[in-house]
């Protein structure tokens, strides 16, 4: 679930619980989180806390695309500063999974510009329904009532595909996407073979991991690591809000009662990566967001 609303927006610290070593941290509740998002509009504004019609969606998408291409320059389709002079030949369809995907914003604005096939995972029924509606409209280019972009790259031409799955991150296994989930449908390219259980080149996690407690987060990361197609080139991308670290530089976590989620500090994220056995390859702060929001950082992991 794309938890940007209430996690992108900087909340007043007086209304949320600050977790220190001396306090017992409140933990996310799956159903409470889903209930919160069930009451938000199924559109860009709803998943982005009212920032869906401003500059934030485009700035965010461009920052994500640039970082992903920097980490995997073979995905560059046009000459650029990061594209190799002699790009490595890609002899397979590049696959990505977009977890906690909301209405499909990252899938349409980031991933479909760079990869061939996306598995979109979202637990909120109204969000996954809207994502499927947008993907289906892209296949025919029928306009949508709210004026949001309809054309998802490569779907009408059937050169690219999106498979839609409803399920929670607590149970989702990228190595076996159909287990314990509901497959809503698929648009675009149809593989001659069943490719649902194929491994992934990119696993994208953005504004959703705050709905996992530390134990579930570690288990999720370990499942993701096993689902990477190429242990030397495939990548896990995490893009999340940051609260500040403790005064002594230690990890810090803030609980938000409104949507039952956690905001972690930079050191808290890095501790979670280390605990899950992941290697931090690179990190980058997202620039260009409106003032007053949490810092947002991108981490590349393997």
PDB file of C-alpha atoms in Angstrom, residues 74-274:
ATOM      1  CA  UNK A  74      21.588  -1.102 -19.005  1.00  0.00           C
ATOM      2  CA  UNK A  75      17.974   0.045 -18.531  1.00  0.00           C
ATOM      3  CA  UNK A  76      18.707   3.421 -20.162  1.00  0.00           C
ATOM      4  CA  UNK A  77      16.879   3.607 -23.479  1.00  0.00           C
ATOM      5  CA  UNK A  78      18.303   6.951 -24.667  1.00  0.00           C
ATOM      6  CA  UNK A  79      21.815   8.463 -24.557  1.00  0.00           C
ATOM      7  CA  UNK A  80      22.535   9.896 -21.116  1.00  0.00           C
ATOM      8  CA  UNK A  81      25.310  10.483 -18.623  1.00  0.00           C
ATOM      9  CA  UNK A  82      24.787   7.051 -17.091  1.00  0.00           C
ATOM     10  CA  UNK A  83      24.181   5.017 -20.249  1.00  0.00           C
ATOM     11  CA  UNK A  84      27.242   2.929 -21.152  1.00  0.00           C
ATOM     12  CA  UNK A  85      28.870   3.657 -24.497  1.00  0.00           C
ATOM     13  CA  UNK A  86      28.516  -0.042 -25.219  1.00  0.00           C
ATOM     14  CA  UNK A  87      25.411  -1.135 -23.277  1.00  0.00           C
ATOM     15  CA  UNK A  88      25.234  -4.714 -22.085  1.00  0.00           C
ATOM     16  CA  UNK A  89      22.869  -6.658 -24.334  1.00  0.00           C
ATOM     17  CA  UNK A  90      19.616  -7.601 -22.611  1.00  0.00           C
ATOM     18  CA  UNK A  91      18.549 -11.025 -23.804  1.00  0.00           C
ATOM     19  CA  UNK A  92      15.470 -11.403 -21.605  1.00  0.00           C
ATOM     20  CA  UNK A  93      12.389  -9.507 -20.506  1.00  0.00           C
ATOM     21  CA  UNK A  94      13.196  -7.340 -17.482  1.00  0.00           C
ATOM     22  CA  UNK A  95      10.781  -8.012 -14.627  1.00  0.00           C
ATOM     23  CA  UNK A  96       9.885  -5.808 -11.655  1.00  0.00           C
ATOM     24  CA  UNK A  97       7.507  -6.043  -8.729  1.00  0.00           C
ATOM     25  CA  UNK A  98       5.900  -2.895  -7.291  1.00  0.00           C
ATOM     26  CA  UNK A  99       4.772  -3.634  -3.728  1.00  0.00           C
ATOM     27  CA  UNK A 100       2.278  -1.499  -1.819  1.00  0.00           C
ATOM     28  CA  UNK A 101       1.555   0.051  -5.189  1.00  0.00           C
ATOM     29  CA  UNK A 102      -1.601   2.041  -4.460  1.00  0.00           C
ATOM     30  CA  UNK A 103      -3.306   3.036  -7.722  1.00  0.00           C
ATOM     31  CA  UNK A 104      -0.246   2.119  -9.810  1.00  0.00           C
ATOM     32  CA  UNK A 105       1.557   5.453  -9.815  1.00  0.00           C
ATOM     33  CA  UNK A 106       5.099   4.032  -9.595  1.00  0.00           C
ATOM     34  CA  UNK A 107       4.275   1.279 -12.071  1.00  0.00           C
ATOM     35  CA  UNK A 108       3.008   3.733 -14.691  1.00  0.00           C
ATOM     36  CA  UNK A 109       5.338   6.683 -14.056  1.00  0.00           C
ATOM     37  CA  UNK A 110       8.584   4.859 -13.262  1.00  0.00           C
ATOM     38  CA  UNK A 111       8.806   1.143 -13.933  1.00  0.00           C
ATOM     39  CA  UNK A 112       7.024   0.781 -17.274  1.00  0.00           C
ATOM     40  CA  UNK A 113       9.437   3.330 -18.741  1.00  0.00           C
ATOM     41  CA  UNK A 114      12.371   1.040 -17.928  1.00  0.00           C
ATOM     42  CA  UNK A 115      11.248  -2.601 -17.652  1.00  0.00           C
ATOM     43  CA  UNK A 116       9.058  -5.014 -19.608  1.00  0.00           C
ATOM     44  CA  UNK A 117       6.832  -6.739 -17.057  1.00  0.00           C
ATOM     45  CA  UNK A 118       5.537  -5.512 -13.684  1.00  0.00           C
ATOM     46  CA  UNK A 119       3.743  -7.386 -10.928  1.00  0.00           C
ATOM     47  CA  UNK A 120       1.733  -4.795  -8.995  1.00  0.00           C
ATOM     48  CA  UNK A 121       0.833  -5.744  -5.399  1.00  0.00           C
ATOM     49  CA  UNK A 122      -1.649  -3.790  -3.257  1.00  0.00           C
ATOM     50  CA  UNK A 123      -3.882  -4.852  -0.322  1.00  0.00           C
ATOM     51  CA  UNK A 124      -6.556  -2.106  -0.455  1.00  0.00           C
ATOM     52  CA  UNK A 125      -9.423  -3.241  -2.663  1.00  0.00           C
ATOM     53  CA  UNK A 126     -10.370   0.221  -3.965  1.00  0.00           C
ATOM     54  CA  UNK A 127      -6.739   0.994  -4.844  1.00  0.00           C
ATOM     55  CA  UNK A 128      -6.036  -2.262  -6.680  1.00  0.00           C
ATOM     56  CA  UNK A 129      -9.386  -1.896  -8.467  1.00  0.00           C
ATOM     57  CA  UNK A 130      -8.466   1.599  -9.616  1.00  0.00           C
ATOM     58  CA  UNK A 131      -4.995   0.471 -10.701  1.00  0.00           C
ATOM     59  CA  UNK A 132      -6.548  -2.311 -12.788  1.00  0.00           C
ATOM     60  CA  UNK A 133      -9.030   0.158 -14.271  1.00  0.00           C
ATOM     61  CA  UNK A 134      -6.204   2.516 -15.272  1.00  0.00           C
ATOM     62  CA  UNK A 135      -4.162  -0.312 -16.749  1.00  0.00           C
ATOM     63  CA  UNK A 136      -7.179  -1.616 -18.676  1.00  0.00           C
ATOM     64  CA  UNK A 137      -7.989   1.888 -19.937  1.00  0.00           C
ATOM     65  CA  UNK A 138      -4.417   2.196 -21.191  1.00  0.00           C
ATOM     66  CA  UNK A 139      -4.980  -0.836 -23.376  1.00  0.00           C
ATOM     67  CA  UNK A 140      -7.813   0.953 -25.183  1.00  0.00           C
ATOM     68  CA  UNK A 141      -6.915   4.584 -24.403  1.00  0.00           C
ATOM     69  CA  UNK A 142     -10.426   5.233 -23.098  1.00  0.00           C
ATOM     70  CA  UNK A 143     -10.461   8.458 -21.046  1.00  0.00           C
ATOM     71  CA  UNK A 144     -10.951   8.292 -17.291  1.00  0.00           C
ATOM     72  CA  UNK A 145     -13.458  10.614 -15.591  1.00  0.00           C
ATOM     73  CA  UNK A 146     -10.942  12.239 -13.235  1.00  0.00           C
ATOM     74  CA  UNK A 147      -8.596  13.330 -15.999  1.00  0.00           C
ATOM     75  CA  UNK A 148      -5.626  11.349 -14.685  1.00  0.00           C
ATOM     76  CA  UNK A 149      -3.202   9.963 -17.297  1.00  0.00           C
ATOM     77  CA  UNK A 150      -4.532   6.747 -18.808  1.00  0.00           C
ATOM     78  CA  UNK A 151      -1.816   5.583 -21.154  1.00  0.00           C
ATOM     79  CA  UNK A 152       0.600   3.208 -19.481  1.00  0.00           C
ATOM     80  CA  UNK A 153       3.670   2.751 -21.678  1.00  0.00           C
ATOM     81  CA  UNK A 154       3.640  -0.389 -23.816  1.00  0.00           C
ATOM     82  CA  UNK A 155       0.262  -1.727 -22.661  1.00  0.00           C
ATOM     83  CA  UNK A 156      -1.798  -0.896 -25.761  1.00  0.00           C
ATOM     84  CA  UNK A 157       1.020  -2.143 -28.001  1.00  0.00           C
ATOM     85  CA  UNK A 158       1.314  -5.316 -25.869  1.00  0.00           C
ATOM     86  CA  UNK A 159       5.075  -4.885 -25.595  1.00  0.00           C
ATOM     87  CA  UNK A 160       4.833  -4.580 -21.813  1.00  0.00           C
ATOM     88  CA  UNK A 161       2.606  -6.081 -19.158  1.00  0.00           C
ATOM     89  CA  UNK A 162       1.238  -5.495 -15.674  1.00  0.00           C
ATOM     90  CA  UNK A 163      -0.153  -8.257 -13.473  1.00  0.00           C
ATOM     91  CA  UNK A 164      -2.376  -7.044 -10.612  1.00  0.00           C
ATOM     92  CA  UNK A 165      -2.365  -8.850  -7.265  1.00  0.00           C
ATOM     93  CA  UNK A 166      -4.270  -8.039  -4.085  1.00  0.00           C
ATOM     94  CA  UNK A 167      -2.386  -9.058  -0.952  1.00  0.00           C
ATOM     95  CA  UNK A 168      -0.549  -7.716   2.101  1.00  0.00           C
ATOM     96  CA  UNK A 169       3.220  -7.371   2.398  1.00  0.00           C
ATOM     97  CA  UNK A 170       3.102  -9.387   5.599  1.00  0.00           C
ATOM     98  CA  UNK A 171       2.253 -12.498   3.574  1.00  0.00           C
ATOM     99  CA  UNK A 172       3.386 -11.661   0.024  1.00  0.00           C
ATOM    100  CA  UNK A 173       6.239 -13.822  -1.247  1.00  0.00           C
ATOM    101  CA  UNK A 174       7.859 -12.516  -4.471  1.00  0.00           C
ATOM    102  CA  UNK A 175       9.097 -16.043  -5.221  1.00  0.00           C
ATOM    103  CA  UNK A 176       5.501 -17.322  -5.179  1.00  0.00           C
ATOM    104  CA  UNK A 177       3.246 -14.304  -5.889  1.00  0.00           C
ATOM    105  CA  UNK A 178       0.045 -16.310  -6.219  1.00  0.00           C
ATOM    106  CA  UNK A 179       0.280 -17.911  -2.785  1.00  0.00           C
ATOM    107  CA  UNK A 180      -2.095 -16.352  -0.251  1.00  0.00           C
ATOM    108  CA  UNK A 181      -3.049 -13.540  -2.633  1.00  0.00           C
ATOM    109  CA  UNK A 182      -5.782 -12.766  -5.154  1.00  0.00           C
ATOM    110  CA  UNK A 183      -4.793 -12.313  -8.791  1.00  0.00           C
ATOM    111  CA  UNK A 184      -7.031  -9.548 -10.166  1.00  0.00           C
ATOM    112  CA  UNK A 185      -5.891  -9.708 -13.784  1.00  0.00           C
ATOM    113  CA  UNK A 186      -3.251  -8.811 -16.340  1.00  0.00           C
ATOM    114  CA  UNK A 187      -3.010  -6.209 -19.108  1.00  0.00           C
ATOM    115  CA  UNK A 188      -0.690  -5.878 -22.103  1.00  0.00           C
ATOM    116  CA  UNK A 189       1.814  -8.510 -23.214  1.00  0.00           C
ATOM    117  CA  UNK A 190       0.840 -12.140 -22.686  1.00  0.00           C
ATOM    118  CA  UNK A 191       3.715 -14.539 -22.183  1.00  0.00           C
ATOM    119  CA  UNK A 192       3.582 -17.828 -24.100  1.00  0.00           C
ATOM    120  CA  UNK A 193       4.534 -19.469 -20.800  1.00  0.00           C
ATOM    121  CA  UNK A 194       3.326 -18.897 -17.241  1.00  0.00           C
ATOM    122  CA  UNK A 195       5.781 -16.297 -15.960  1.00  0.00           C
ATOM    123  CA  UNK A 196       4.104 -15.424 -12.650  1.00  0.00           C
ATOM    124  CA  UNK A 197       6.643 -17.323 -10.567  1.00  0.00           C
ATOM    125  CA  UNK A 198       9.651 -16.023 -12.490  1.00  0.00           C
ATOM    126  CA  UNK A 199      12.186 -14.127 -10.403  1.00  0.00           C
ATOM    127  CA  UNK A 200      12.656 -10.360 -10.528  1.00  0.00           C
ATOM    128  CA  UNK A 201      15.323  -7.940 -11.717  1.00  0.00           C
ATOM    129  CA  UNK A 202      13.878  -5.049  -9.675  1.00  0.00           C
ATOM    130  CA  UNK A 203      11.844  -5.113  -6.456  1.00  0.00           C
ATOM    131  CA  UNK A 204      10.437  -1.637  -5.779  1.00  0.00           C
ATOM    132  CA  UNK A 205       9.214  -0.691  -2.288  1.00  0.00           C
ATOM    133  CA  UNK A 206       7.989   2.882  -1.787  1.00  0.00           C
ATOM    134  CA  UNK A 207       5.977   4.511   0.995  1.00  0.00           C
ATOM    135  CA  UNK A 208       4.581   1.210   2.209  1.00  0.00           C
ATOM    136  CA  UNK A 209       7.166  -0.498   4.452  1.00  0.00           C
ATOM    137  CA  UNK A 210       6.110   1.602   7.433  1.00  0.00           C
ATOM    138  CA  UNK A 211       3.132  -0.732   7.706  1.00  0.00           C
ATOM    139  CA  UNK A 212       5.481  -3.585   8.652  1.00  0.00           C
ATOM    140  CA  UNK A 213       6.847  -4.073  12.153  1.00  0.00           C
ATOM    141  CA  UNK A 214      10.546  -4.885  12.487  1.00  0.00           C
ATOM    142  CA  UNK A 215       9.985  -8.662  12.506  1.00  0.00           C
ATOM    143  CA  UNK A 216       7.719  -8.619   9.449  1.00  0.00           C
ATOM    144  CA  UNK A 217      10.050  -6.183   7.679  1.00  0.00           C
ATOM    145  CA  UNK A 218      13.038  -8.468   8.157  1.00  0.00           C
ATOM    146  CA  UNK A 219      11.085 -11.489   6.926  1.00  0.00           C
ATOM    147  CA  UNK A 220       9.858  -9.527   3.904  1.00  0.00           C
ATOM    148  CA  UNK A 221      13.389  -8.415   2.989  1.00  0.00           C
ATOM    149  CA  UNK A 222      14.675 -11.988   3.226  1.00  0.00           C
ATOM    150  CA  UNK A 223      11.902 -13.185   0.900  1.00  0.00           C
ATOM    151  CA  UNK A 224      12.767 -10.392  -1.534  1.00  0.00           C
ATOM    152  CA  UNK A 225      16.434 -11.335  -1.544  1.00  0.00           C
ATOM    153  CA  UNK A 226      15.572 -14.916  -2.508  1.00  0.00           C
ATOM    154  CA  UNK A 227      13.379 -13.644  -5.348  1.00  0.00           C
ATOM    155  CA  UNK A 228      16.148 -11.690  -7.123  1.00  0.00           C
ATOM    156  CA  UNK A 229      16.910 -13.185 -10.530  1.00  0.00           C
ATOM    157  CA  UNK A 230      20.595 -12.249 -10.686  1.00  0.00           C
ATOM    158  CA  UNK A 231      22.473 -12.091  -7.355  1.00  0.00           C
ATOM    159  CA  UNK A 232      25.111  -9.857  -8.958  1.00  0.00           C
ATOM    160  CA  UNK A 233      22.878  -7.429 -10.847  1.00  0.00           C
ATOM    161  CA  UNK A 234      19.254  -7.527  -9.645  1.00  0.00           C
ATOM    162  CA  UNK A 235      18.272  -4.961  -7.061  1.00  0.00           C
ATOM    163  CA  UNK A 236      15.886  -4.103  -4.240  1.00  0.00           C
ATOM    164  CA  UNK A 237      14.914  -0.424  -4.183  1.00  0.00           C
ATOM    165  CA  UNK A 238      13.529   1.127  -0.988  1.00  0.00           C
ATOM    166  CA  UNK A 239      12.189   4.698  -1.037  1.00  0.00           C
ATOM    167  CA  UNK A 240      10.799   5.894   2.272  1.00  0.00           C
ATOM    168  CA  UNK A 241      10.344   8.870   4.584  1.00  0.00           C
ATOM    169  CA  UNK A 242      12.902   9.535   7.295  1.00  0.00           C
ATOM    170  CA  UNK A 243      12.525  10.915  10.774  1.00  0.00           C
ATOM    171  CA  UNK A 244      15.687  12.167  12.473  1.00  0.00           C
ATOM    172  CA  UNK A 245      18.028   9.778  14.273  1.00  0.00           C
ATOM    173  CA  UNK A 246      18.422   9.878  18.041  1.00  0.00           C
ATOM    174  CA  UNK A 247      20.632  12.658  19.417  1.00  0.00           C
ATOM    175  CA  UNK A 248      23.437  10.124  19.914  1.00  0.00           C
ATOM    176  CA  UNK A 249      23.107   9.007  16.281  1.00  0.00           C
ATOM    177  CA  UNK A 250      21.217   5.831  17.076  1.00  0.00           C
ATOM    178  CA  UNK A 251      18.122   4.514  15.242  1.00  0.00           C
ATOM    179  CA  UNK A 252      14.736   6.048  15.981  1.00  0.00           C
ATOM    180  CA  UNK A 253      11.170   5.085  15.102  1.00  0.00           C
ATOM    181  CA  UNK A 254       7.975   7.161  15.269  1.00  0.00           C
ATOM    182  CA  UNK A 255       4.531   5.578  15.378  1.00  0.00           C
ATOM    183  CA  UNK A 256       1.583   7.267  13.660  1.00  0.00           C
ATOM    184  CA  UNK A 257      -1.765   6.290  15.160  1.00  0.00           C
ATOM    185  CA  UNK A 258      -3.781   7.711  12.259  1.00  0.00           C
ATOM    186  CA  UNK A 259      -2.750   5.050   9.730  1.00  0.00           C
ATOM    187  CA  UNK A 260      -0.987   2.605  12.096  1.00  0.00           C
ATOM    188  CA  UNK A 261       2.436   2.990  10.516  1.00  0.00           C
ATOM    189  CA  UNK A 262       6.058   3.574  11.500  1.00  0.00           C
ATOM    190  CA  UNK A 263       8.422   6.249  10.253  1.00  0.00           C
ATOM    191  CA  UNK A 264      12.020   5.092  10.647  1.00  0.00           C
ATOM    192  CA  UNK A 265      15.207   7.127  10.782  1.00  0.00           C
ATOM    193  CA  UNK A 266      18.140   6.586   8.442  1.00  0.00           C
ATOM    194  CA  UNK A 267      19.969   4.449  10.999  1.00  0.00           C
ATOM    195  CA  UNK A 268      16.798   2.465  11.733  1.00  0.00           C
ATOM    196  CA  UNK A 269      16.522   1.588   8.041  1.00  0.00           C
ATOM    197  CA  UNK A 270      20.181   0.653   7.829  1.00  0.00           C
ATOM    198  CA  UNK A 271      19.851  -1.557  10.899  1.00  0.00           C
ATOM    199  CA  UNK A 272      16.869  -3.292   9.267  1.00  0.00           C
ATOM    200  CA  UNK A 273      18.884  -3.877   6.091  1.00  0.00           C
ATOM    201  CA  UNK A 274      21.822  -5.326   8.014  1.00  0.00           C
TER     202      UNK A 274
END
